[in-house]
Amino acid sequence: MSRPYPFTAVVGQDDLRLALLLNAVSPAVGGVLVRGEKGTAKSTAVRALSALLPEVGVVPGCRFSCDPVAPDPACPDGPHEPGEGTARPARMVELPVGASEDRLVGALDIERALAEGVKAFEPGLLAAAHRGILYVDEVNLLHDHLVDLLLDAAAMGASYVEREGVSVRHAARFLLVGTMNPEEGELRPQLLDRFGLTVEVAASREPDQRVEVVRRRLAYDDDPAGFTGRWAQEERAVRARIVAARELLPSVRLGDGALRQIAATCAAFEVDGMRADIVMARTATALAAWAGRTDVLAEDVRQAALLALPHRRRRNPFDAPGLDEDKLDQTLEEFSGDDDPDPDGGGGGGGGGGQPSPDEGPQGGDTAARPEAGEGGEPQASGSAEQSAVRAAEPFRTKALSVPGIGQGAAGRRSRARTEHGRTTGARRPRGALTKLHLAATVRAAAPHQRARGRTGPGLLLRRDDLRQTVREGHESNLVLFVVDASGSMAARQRMGAVKGAVLSLLLDAYQRRDKVGLVTFRGSAAEVALPPTSSVDAAAARLESLPTGGRTPLAAGLLKAHEVLRVERLRDAARRALVVVVTDGRATGGPEPLLLAAKAAGLFAADEVASVVVDCESGPVRLGLAGKLAGELGGTAVTLDELRADSIAGLVKDVQGSRRAA
């Protein structure tokens, strides 16, 4: 049996450890989302926490971990009579990124339910995590519908499984911990709001602390038993402190003054809804209990705000996380109440708003600045020198761009696809386990065989061959690859600002539709992959913001580089279809016959039937129409910057004319 790394041996990461301990004291806080770069002890700290939790008593033989003192009256394995139980360690259950819905919530044996009338239920991970920890690594990569199910169960304390009129409900109360690397994409704001607390973690830049991290890790790897034994006393002390804080928690008083500070803080930071106020109140109460006090102080409210509010202030992926601590202190001072007890009367001090450090053991010791947009001017010549980056214009709501046909990629909101969720479009024989029964098709398949099976009276005799799986159509996410012309012909400052604003708008649209994005730029004599395909649209926005312009227009090089990116990405994920968005005026300069070379490069996309859109950035009274010609060579369509807007009059006229021609 492997021994987890001791919680108290984790070096630094005070906010992370405190947030985890507060949830251990009061699961009502609502879990914690840990954001940070790879290699920052996120998973290590979560796994170590499970060893600190007190043992739980369970009803013998109950698959749903019912408490023997107060068993769940609706337990599927019940009913249980209150009485003596058996004690076992609290579990930590891990939810893998590729888990199915049935693996998460459990599965009903639909075949037995229909053919035999037996309600056979196989519990899922939510049942296994009841009264323990449910850990979701890379939660931002989990399918949205699974995140919804997960957070609904965490909020309600129960899981409901519905299959063709057969339903099962069981208790599911657990400490929810999610970890994520923001570089791989963000969670939707409404899902961020469902996590009680959030913590940003990063590797220490202090050499002494980094040395201590390496020293402890090497010692643990060489002798796990000996290393954990040396930290056993500190582990027992923290475990006892959790138990004491849990017992003290019902006695903690949250006064009107502290409530006013909580409400004023949430209002000052313009946090939507009331969940933040409730989470802050629960967190401040848990902080007081953890400090051994029965009264909530202003320092508890301050620390609760730092943990509960930053992720609730992000309204789109381009908002920077964090909280203005000066504004926080000013708000708390302005609304300080007179009913708070003497702050010197209890609770030890420490980092992070005066809260005691959770670690009682020994301790060892480029984004470019955004320039202001300049005045409008004439475009530079194609051979002009590089210009500094230009600020993007304000983003807008774009027209819906999609890949034609029906795909089978990851769930999203852009193009049509066969998915597990969506509207029913037909039925087929199941391939493997039956998940979504198409009842009408099953009945139609069984009906002609009833006399041969000896059924003459009412009712229907079903066999496995009769079962039909529902075929559903929903929407998938795509890889949206931006190929942006950054040459001198695009370099007029107002013009490039409008181009960046358009790309920023498309990036925001890609975020809302759950797409992966990539960015290829070309200028001078070559093209480069400014951002490999990723789910982090804010990373793409940052690269776009610092994008310089100038030089010739190697259009063919840009298209060839994009084609290579798509080739590699198809090897990694063949099911995800691509949409290429070329942002250019269509001019090509540099080298012999640049337009001919660009046309040949575009023909590669047409031969591979890659969906493409050319955003025509040409302006002025005299236009060459090269972008439209490029779109034809790509086998795609062309839109102007004005037509890209969802509320564009020009785009509306074009759509109407297109529909008339189709008719």
XYZ file of C-alpha atoms in Angstrom:
663
model
C 0.000 0.000 0.000
C 1.478 3.359 -1.060
C 1.924 6.041 1.561
C 0.774 9.558 0.586
C 3.216 12.401 0.951
C 2.626 14.070 4.371
C 0.421 17.154 4.216
C 2.543 19.000 6.770
C 5.702 18.309 4.754
C 4.494 20.379 1.793
C 6.798 23.407 1.544
C 5.077 26.788 1.201
C 1.687 26.955 -0.590
C 0.055 28.389 2.557
C -3.115 29.529 0.762
C -3.594 26.126 -0.854
C -3.209 24.243 2.416
C -5.444 26.674 4.287
C -8.223 26.400 1.682
C -8.108 22.606 1.824
C -8.188 22.573 5.618
C -11.133 24.982 5.751
C -13.114 22.612 3.549
C -12.119 19.737 5.805
C -13.446 21.704 8.785
C -16.634 22.805 6.998
C -17.572 20.944 3.781
C -20.419 23.461 3.392
C -17.799 25.950 2.144
C -18.241 24.257 -1.224
C -14.870 22.882 -2.255
C -11.817 24.518 -3.729
C -10.509 25.119 -7.240
C -6.709 25.129 -7.431
C -5.281 27.026 -10.401
C -1.630 26.976 -11.292
C 1.195 25.856 -13.485
C 2.335 22.253 -13.603
C 4.643 20.946 -10.893
C 3.342 23.093 -8.032
C 2.248 20.328 -5.627
C -1.465 20.693 -6.417
C -2.145 16.962 -6.645
C 0.312 16.139 -3.851
C -1.453 18.426 -1.378
C -4.913 17.096 -2.252
C -3.883 13.452 -1.909
C -2.126 14.245 1.370
C -5.275 15.828 2.799
C -7.212 12.545 2.657
C -4.834 11.013 5.216
C -5.648 13.838 7.656
C -9.403 13.394 7.613
C -10.874 11.532 10.605
C -12.216 8.034 10.053
C -15.894 7.691 9.172
C -18.384 5.167 10.507
C -20.348 3.272 7.844
C -23.161 0.731 7.742
C -21.616 -2.686 7.011
C -22.269 -3.779 3.437
C -23.747 -0.438 2.302
C -22.290 0.595 -1.040
C -23.247 4.224 -0.367
C -21.327 4.700 2.912
C -24.380 5.472 5.040
C -23.731 6.824 8.533
C -24.826 4.121 11.022
C -25.986 6.783 13.510
C -28.287 8.498 10.990
C -28.582 6.347 7.846
C -30.108 7.774 4.688
C -33.783 6.693 4.665
C -33.759 6.695 0.839
C -30.538 4.711 0.444
C -30.861 2.238 -2.475
C -29.244 -0.433 -0.272
C -31.551 0.384 2.649
C -33.489 0.883 4.680
C -30.916 0.627 7.473
C -31.693 0.567 11.167
C -29.595 2.965 13.285
C -26.961 1.104 15.247
C -23.323 0.159 15.435
C -21.208 0.482 12.322
C -17.641 -0.089 11.227
C -14.984 2.611 10.928
C -12.870 3.111 7.833
C -10.562 5.877 6.544
C -12.136 8.689 4.535
C -11.790 7.970 0.825
C -10.273 10.110 -1.865
C -11.867 9.299 -5.218
C -10.300 10.573 -8.437
C -12.428 11.424 -11.462
C -10.457 10.907 -14.680
C -10.844 13.424 -17.513
C -12.147 10.767 -19.899
C -14.837 9.464 -17.532
C -18.323 8.839 -18.909
C -21.566 10.048 -17.363
C -22.376 6.498 -16.217
C -18.978 6.227 -14.541
C -19.640 9.443 -12.627
C -23.255 9.051 -11.487
C -23.675 5.284 -11.782
C -25.539 3.152 -14.264
C -28.827 1.326 -14.413
C -28.921 -2.038 -16.169
C -31.618 -1.022 -18.650
C -31.751 -4.463 -20.256
C -32.638 -6.180 -16.961
C -35.020 -3.372 -16.016
C -37.024 -3.829 -19.239
C -36.785 -7.572 -19.686
C -36.975 -8.698 -16.031
C -38.363 -5.682 -14.178
C -35.268 -5.641 -11.923
C -33.897 -2.262 -10.862
C -30.179 -3.117 -10.824
C -28.025 -0.074 -10.091
C -24.243 0.039 -10.179
C -22.999 3.000 -8.091
C -20.624 5.497 -9.664
C -17.833 7.698 -8.397
C -20.226 10.113 -6.695
C -21.397 7.302 -4.411
C -17.832 6.199 -3.728
C -16.849 9.764 -2.736
C -19.735 10.208 -0.264
C -18.351 11.499 3.068
C -14.863 11.746 1.551
C -12.977 13.722 -1.106
C -13.777 13.847 -4.813
C -10.697 14.999 -6.689
C -10.908 16.174 -10.303
C -7.533 16.830 -11.877
C -7.649 19.063 -14.973
C -11.271 19.921 -14.280
C -11.199 22.494 -17.084
C -10.720 19.662 -19.594
C -13.750 17.741 -18.336
C -16.829 17.820 -20.572
C -19.214 20.591 -19.588
C -22.190 18.310 -18.941
C -20.076 16.237 -16.521
C -18.981 19.377 -14.684
C -22.648 20.401 -14.438
C -23.608 17.012 -12.969
C -20.685 17.105 -10.577
C -21.425 20.577 -9.249
C -25.172 19.925 -9.005
C -24.505 16.881 -6.840
C -22.063 18.860 -4.693
C -24.625 21.642 -4.202
C -27.601 19.354 -3.437
C -25.724 16.677 -1.494
C -27.414 13.988 -3.583
C -27.162 12.337 -6.978
C -30.140 11.480 -9.169
C -29.977 8.924 -11.971
C -32.882 8.802 -14.427
C -33.139 6.202 -17.193
C -36.365 5.591 -19.135
C -38.682 6.098 -16.179
C -36.469 4.226 -13.705
C -34.861 6.515 -11.116
C -32.365 6.154 -8.285
C -31.391 8.736 -5.705
C -28.560 8.476 -3.180
C -26.677 10.835 -0.869
C -23.483 12.374 -2.262
C -21.841 14.786 0.159
C -18.137 15.198 -0.429
C -15.276 17.667 -0.347
C -14.870 18.711 -3.983
C -11.381 19.662 -5.121
C -10.577 20.585 -8.705
C -7.167 21.436 -10.102
C -6.380 23.036 -13.433
C -3.632 24.669 -15.455
C -5.056 27.956 -16.851
C -2.821 27.632 -19.917
C -5.016 24.725 -21.030
C -8.235 26.775 -20.952
C -10.641 28.323 -18.491
C -13.854 27.115 -16.925
C -17.040 28.984 -17.755
C -17.856 31.775 -15.256
C -21.050 30.037 -14.131
C -19.033 26.918 -13.310
C -16.302 28.899 -11.578
C -18.987 30.377 -9.338
C -19.994 26.911 -8.127
C -16.604 26.286 -6.508
C -16.538 27.721 -2.998
C -12.917 28.872 -2.916
C -10.114 29.324 -5.390
C -6.356 29.434 -4.941
C -3.634 30.505 -7.353
C -0.420 28.519 -6.890
C 3.020 29.015 -8.404
C 6.466 27.577 -7.855
C 8.604 29.542 -5.423
C 11.308 31.782 -6.872
C 13.337 31.569 -3.642
C 16.349 29.257 -4.137
C 16.375 28.104 -0.499
C 12.726 27.083 -0.617
C 13.188 25.262 -3.912
C 16.149 23.407 -2.444
C 13.994 22.321 0.499
C 11.266 21.070 -1.860
C 13.768 18.915 -3.749
C 15.421 17.665 -0.545
C 12.118 16.511 0.963
C 10.886 14.931 -2.252
C 14.085 12.928 -2.724
C 13.956 11.784 0.898
C 10.335 10.660 0.463
C 11.072 8.781 -2.770
C 14.051 6.978 -1.192
C 12.187 5.880 1.958
C 8.428 6.658 2.020
C 7.831 4.851 5.315
C 10.714 6.521 7.111
C 9.876 9.965 5.749
C 6.188 9.782 6.714
C 7.204 8.472 10.134
C 9.282 11.581 10.772
C 6.217 13.726 10.098
C 3.727 11.555 11.983
C 3.576 13.818 15.046
C 2.791 16.913 12.955
C 0.170 14.961 11.001
C -1.529 13.841 14.238
C -1.542 17.431 15.520
C -3.266 18.766 12.396
C -5.752 15.878 12.408
C -6.645 16.637 16.022
C -7.006 20.318 15.160
C -9.468 19.490 12.361
C -11.566 17.441 14.784
C -11.508 20.243 17.369
C -12.467 22.873 14.774
C -15.382 20.721 13.586
C -16.673 20.457 17.139
C -16.262 24.200 17.701
C -17.853 25.237 14.393
C -21.523 25.191 15.575
C -20.599 27.571 18.413
C -18.957 30.230 16.219
C -20.879 33.519 16.155
C -21.137 35.509 12.935
C -22.135 38.990 14.090
C -24.043 41.666 12.204
C -20.860 43.680 11.784
C -19.097 40.852 10.001
C -22.168 40.239 7.848
C -22.217 43.904 6.839
C -18.553 43.707 5.880
C -19.222 40.588 3.791
C -22.159 42.188 1.982
C -20.279 45.456 1.427
C -17.239 43.607 0.040
C -19.288 41.592 -2.449
C -21.126 44.739 -3.539
C -17.907 46.754 -3.863
C -16.372 44.157 -6.175
C -19.612 43.858 -8.202
C -19.922 40.104 -7.711
C -22.995 38.652 -9.400
C -25.595 36.778 -7.366
C -25.629 35.917 -3.671
C -23.508 32.749 -3.644
C -20.359 34.746 -2.905
C -21.904 36.281 0.235
C -22.938 32.863 1.526
C -19.562 31.268 0.781
C -17.726 34.165 2.436
C -19.885 33.798 5.560
C -19.205 30.052 5.764
C -15.508 30.530 5.101
C -15.125 33.247 7.735
C -16.890 31.013 10.254
C -14.589 28.094 9.400
C -11.557 30.375 9.739
C -12.621 31.369 13.243
C -13.144 27.721 14.212
C -9.757 26.773 12.753
C -8.159 29.533 14.864
C -9.948 28.234 17.966
C -12.274 31.229 18.347
C -16.032 31.502 18.729
C -16.301 34.964 17.133
C -15.654 36.000 13.530
C -13.172 38.883 13.247
C -12.506 41.346 10.450
C -9.342 39.415 9.584
C -11.506 36.328 8.961
C -13.689 38.318 6.570
C -10.612 39.636 4.770
C -9.091 36.176 4.303
C -12.467 34.783 3.221
C -12.704 37.470 0.530
C -9.230 36.633 -0.801
C -10.249 32.992 -1.160
C -13.889 33.305 -2.260
C -14.035 36.302 -4.620
C -11.227 36.329 -7.240
C -12.737 33.653 -9.508
C -16.205 35.218 -9.255
C -15.031 38.505 -10.757
C -14.068 37.004 -14.136
C -16.832 37.741 -16.618
C -14.893 36.734 -19.732
C -11.635 34.875 -20.391
C -9.669 38.093 -20.914
C -10.285 39.440 -17.407
C -7.248 39.125 -15.152
C -7.898 37.129 -11.968
C -7.175 38.560 -8.553
C -8.462 41.093 -6.068
C -7.432 44.688 -5.349
C -6.333 44.340 -1.729
C -6.175 48.104 -1.143
C -9.819 48.399 -2.177
C -10.648 45.412 0.025
C -8.999 46.982 3.075
C -10.741 50.302 2.420
C -14.146 48.581 2.216
C -13.582 46.601 5.404
C -12.467 49.753 7.236
C -15.462 51.732 6.021
C -17.924 49.075 7.174
C -16.166 47.970 10.337
C -18.789 47.190 12.982
C -18.865 47.948 16.678
C -20.068 44.488 17.640
C -16.797 42.763 16.759
C -14.954 41.451 19.815
C -11.531 42.688 20.825
C -9.181 41.434 18.074
C -6.534 40.804 20.729
C -8.828 38.432 22.565
C -8.169 35.251 20.636
C -6.625 33.508 17.689
C -3.022 33.469 16.685
C -1.563 35.609 13.970
C 0.096 34.460 10.816
C 0.368 35.121 7.150
C -2.647 35.584 4.901
C -4.794 38.022 6.863
C -3.673 36.980 10.343
C -4.725 33.342 10.035
C -2.493 30.682 11.566
C -0.441 28.694 9.102
C -1.799 25.173 8.578
C 1.742 23.797 8.608
C 2.859 23.024 12.162
C 5.943 21.084 11.065
C 9.525 22.253 10.417
C 10.105 24.482 7.431
C 13.081 25.034 5.236
C 13.907 28.047 4.600
C 6.320 38.152 -20.468
C 3.704 39.876 -21.465
C 4.616 42.999 -23.401
C 3.159 46.254 -22.125
C 0.110 47.357 -24.037
C 0.919 50.562 -25.946
C -1.615 53.245 -26.629
C -3.121 53.223 -30.096
C -1.562 55.848 -32.300
C -3.180 58.177 -34.753
C -4.343 56.799 -38.034
C -1.897 57.011 -40.879
C -1.053 55.657 -44.259
C -0.067 52.039 -44.595
C 3.641 51.418 -44.806
C 5.151 49.987 -47.912
C 5.567 46.258 -48.087
C 9.272 46.490 -47.299
C 8.894 48.830 -44.314
C 10.463 48.219 -40.928
C 8.706 46.530 -38.027
C 6.191 48.574 -36.050
C 5.315 48.239 -32.401
C 2.175 46.430 -31.332
C -1.174 48.188 -31.778
C -4.046 48.048 -29.315
C -7.048 45.996 -30.433
C -10.377 47.683 -31.004
C -13.313 46.751 -28.785
C -14.583 43.211 -29.443
C -18.079 42.639 -30.801
C -20.526 39.777 -31.257
C -19.608 37.892 -34.420
C -21.619 35.958 -36.954
C -21.763 32.218 -36.378
C -19.055 30.420 -38.340
C -19.249 26.630 -38.546
C -17.801 23.593 -40.257
C -20.250 22.041 -42.761
C -21.394 18.449 -42.410
C -21.820 16.342 -39.266
C -18.821 15.498 -37.114
C -18.137 13.318 -34.084
C -15.741 15.511 -32.115
C -15.717 16.709 -28.519
C -18.911 18.314 -27.244
C -19.160 22.038 -27.844
C -21.335 24.696 -29.426
C -20.099 25.331 -32.955
C -20.767 22.680 -35.606
C -23.317 19.868 -35.955
C -22.173 16.497 -34.621
C -23.335 13.152 -33.325
C -23.135 13.423 -29.550
C -24.323 11.746 -26.352
C -26.586 14.712 -25.637
C -28.841 16.633 -27.984
C -31.987 16.114 -30.015
C -32.948 12.592 -31.053
C -32.480 11.964 -34.780
C -32.793 8.178 -35.047
C -31.896 4.794 -33.613
C -29.378 2.031 -34.192
C -28.301 -1.266 -32.708
C -26.106 -0.698 -29.647
C -22.367 -1.064 -30.062
C -21.278 -2.364 -26.684
C -23.236 -1.400 -23.540
C -26.631 0.202 -24.053
C -26.755 3.720 -22.582
C -29.599 5.693 -24.179
C -32.571 3.487 -25.028
C -34.791 4.466 -27.966
C -38.040 2.996 -26.621
C -40.218 3.404 -29.727
C -37.614 1.814 -32.002
C -37.154 -1.033 -29.523
C -40.893 -1.704 -29.495
C -41.055 -1.613 -33.300
C -38.160 -4.070 -33.532
C -39.749 -6.511 -31.052
C -43.381 -6.329 -32.176
C -43.184 -8.517 -35.329
C -41.666 -11.419 -33.356
C -44.169 -11.730 -30.501
C -46.160 -14.655 -31.975
C -42.969 -16.562 -32.793
C -41.860 -16.068 -29.189
C -45.132 -17.490 -27.874
C -46.582 -14.158 -26.723
C -50.311 -13.992 -27.551
C -51.664 -11.822 -24.751
C -50.971 -8.221 -23.793
C -47.451 -7.096 -23.092
C -44.212 -7.389 -24.986
C -41.490 -10.012 -24.784
C -38.114 -8.337 -25.320
C -34.805 -9.868 -26.255
C -31.389 -8.292 -26.466
C -31.478 -8.117 -30.260
C -34.568 -5.882 -30.030
C -32.843 -3.096 -28.081
C -32.092 0.084 -29.988
C -29.677 2.848 -29.033
C -30.790 6.455 -29.419
C -28.853 8.451 -32.007
C -28.587 12.094 -30.987
C -27.390 15.181 -32.765
C -25.895 18.106 -30.904
C -22.911 20.348 -31.460
C -19.169 19.838 -31.303
C -16.225 22.075 -30.634
C -13.665 22.640 -33.365
C -10.088 23.720 -33.796
C -10.234 27.334 -34.947
C -6.857 28.162 -36.473
C -6.248 31.853 -37.065
C -3.806 32.757 -39.834
C -3.125 36.475 -39.380
C -1.380 38.756 -41.868
C 0.976 41.027 -39.881
C 2.802 42.497 -42.856
C 3.379 46.131 -43.734
C 0.303 46.254 -45.967
C -1.801 45.727 -42.812
C 0.191 48.144 -40.676
C -1.934 51.312 -40.668
C -2.586 51.706 -36.953
C -6.346 52.189 -37.109
C -6.662 49.366 -39.595
C -4.568 46.906 -37.586
C -6.492 47.871 -34.455
C -9.725 46.953 -36.219
C -8.208 43.655 -37.413
C -7.075 42.744 -33.904
C -10.500 43.684 -32.574
C -12.095 41.321 -35.081
C -9.756 38.459 -34.150
C -10.355 39.184 -30.450
C -14.096 38.951 -31.116
C -13.632 35.603 -32.849
C -11.520 34.406 -29.924
C -14.282 35.337 -27.497
C -16.744 33.460 -29.707
C -14.400 30.440 -29.695
C -14.290 30.546 -25.886
C -18.076 30.544 -25.671
C -18.286 27.635 -28.118
C -15.622 25.542 -26.254
C -13.184 25.493 -29.187
C -9.477 24.948 -29.272
C -7.607 27.818 -30.927
C -4.263 28.300 -32.607
C -2.498 31.335 -34.051
C -0.187 31.483 -37.081
C 1.230 34.847 -38.167
C 3.204 35.790 -41.258
C 5.257 38.866 -42.156
C 8.707 39.735 -43.492
C 10.112 36.589 -45.036
C 8.519 33.797 -42.989
C 5.590 32.566 -40.941
C 5.567 31.375 -37.348
C 3.268 29.510 -34.982
C 2.576 32.244 -32.444
C 0.436 29.845 -30.396
C 0.116 26.074 -30.922
C -3.457 24.720 -30.693
C -4.704 25.120 -27.137
C -7.919 25.503 -25.143
C -6.625 28.734 -23.583
C -8.124 31.562 -25.599
C -6.759 34.132 -23.159
C -3.239 32.957 -24.088
C -4.130 33.572 -27.736
C -5.465 37.025 -26.849
C -2.197 37.873 -25.068
C -0.140 36.813 -28.113
C -2.407 38.802 -30.397
C -2.060 41.911 -28.221
C 1.740 41.926 -28.473
C 1.810 41.093 -32.197
C 4.091 43.522 -34.114
C 3.589 44.356 -37.783
C 5.736 45.313 -40.752
C 7.641 43.845 -43.667
C 6.592 41.947 -46.765
C 3.639 39.581 -47.102
C 4.709 35.902 -47.336
C 1.128 34.651 -47.762
C 2.186 31.250 -49.119
C 4.473 30.677 -46.119
C 1.610 31.490 -43.753
C -0.745 29.033 -45.458
C 1.880 26.269 -45.584
C 2.655 26.744 -41.892
C -1.066 26.519 -41.064
C -1.397 23.378 -43.191
C 1.447 21.753 -41.252
C -0.171 22.686 -37.918
C -3.405 21.015 -39.034
C -1.560 17.896 -40.184
C 0.088 17.439 -36.791
C -3.129 18.178 -34.937
C -5.045 15.573 -36.969
C -2.563 12.953 -35.784
C -3.286 13.942 -32.173
C -7.063 14.204 -32.456
C -8.554 12.907 -35.681
C -12.143 13.512 -34.544
C -11.781 17.269 -34.031
C -12.541 19.113 -37.242
C -10.813 22.367 -38.118
C -11.985 25.807 -39.182
C -9.256 27.995 -40.671
C -9.778 31.751 -40.414
C -7.371 33.694 -42.637
C -7.213 37.395 -41.777
C -5.605 39.285 -44.676
C -6.132 41.712 -47.527
C -5.019 38.961 -49.928
C -1.864 40.672 -51.129
C 1.260 38.549 -51.478
C 4.781 39.936 -51.927
C 8.307 38.580 -51.717
C 9.950 35.964 -53.891
C 9.105 34.947 -57.444
C 5.403 34.724 -58.357
C 4.087 35.148 -54.785
C 0.416 35.055 -55.836
C 0.901 31.785 -57.726
C 2.650 30.204 -54.749
C -0.173 31.373 -52.459
C -2.755 29.862 -54.803
C -0.940 26.499 -54.764
C -0.738 26.568 -50.966
C -4.447 27.379 -50.770
C -5.172 24.416 -53.031
C -3.875 22.085 -50.302
C -6.709 23.177 -48.000
C -9.276 22.724 -50.758
C -7.937 19.234 -51.534
C -8.225 18.260 -47.844
C -11.736 19.790 -47.675
C -10.760 21.976 -44.716
C -13.455 24.519 -43.840
C -12.089 28.032 -44.220
C -13.135 31.661 -43.991
C -11.168 34.642 -45.256
C -11.712 37.879 -43.361
C -11.118 40.516 -46.042
C -9.226 43.445 -44.488
C -8.861 45.456 -47.692
C -10.062 49.036 -47.348
C -10.177 52.208 -49.387
C -12.032 53.261 -52.531
C -9.918 51.105 -54.868
C -9.956 47.399 -54.000
C -8.234 44.535 -55.780
C -10.513 41.757 -54.492
C -7.580 39.463 -53.767
C -9.071 38.163 -50.506
C -12.183 36.952 -52.307
C -10.027 35.200 -54.886
C -8.026 33.569 -52.084
C -11.254 32.322 -50.473
C -12.219 30.640 -53.747
C -8.831 28.941 -53.970
C -9.218 27.710 -50.385
C -12.686 26.366 -51.158
C -14.156 28.643 -48.489
C -15.999 31.924 -48.156
C -14.953 35.543 -47.685
C -16.419 38.143 -45.341
C -15.424 41.734 -44.753
C -14.773 43.149 -41.300
C -18.199 44.792 -41.387
C -19.958 41.587 -42.460
C -18.326 39.705 -39.598
C -20.505 41.517 -37.071
C -23.624 39.619 -36.063
C -25.761 42.760 -36.402
C -24.166 43.917 -39.664
C -26.564 45.321 -42.290
C -24.155 44.305 -45.059
C -23.962 40.779 -43.664
C -27.754 40.573 -43.447
C -28.150 41.654 -47.080
C -25.543 39.100 -48.146
C -27.337 36.318 -46.226
C -30.674 37.228 -47.830
C -29.146 37.279 -51.318
C -27.490 33.917 -50.669
C -30.761 32.363 -49.532
C -32.529 33.688 -52.641
C -29.878 32.171 -54.904
C -30.208 28.866 -53.042
C -33.964 28.957 -53.530
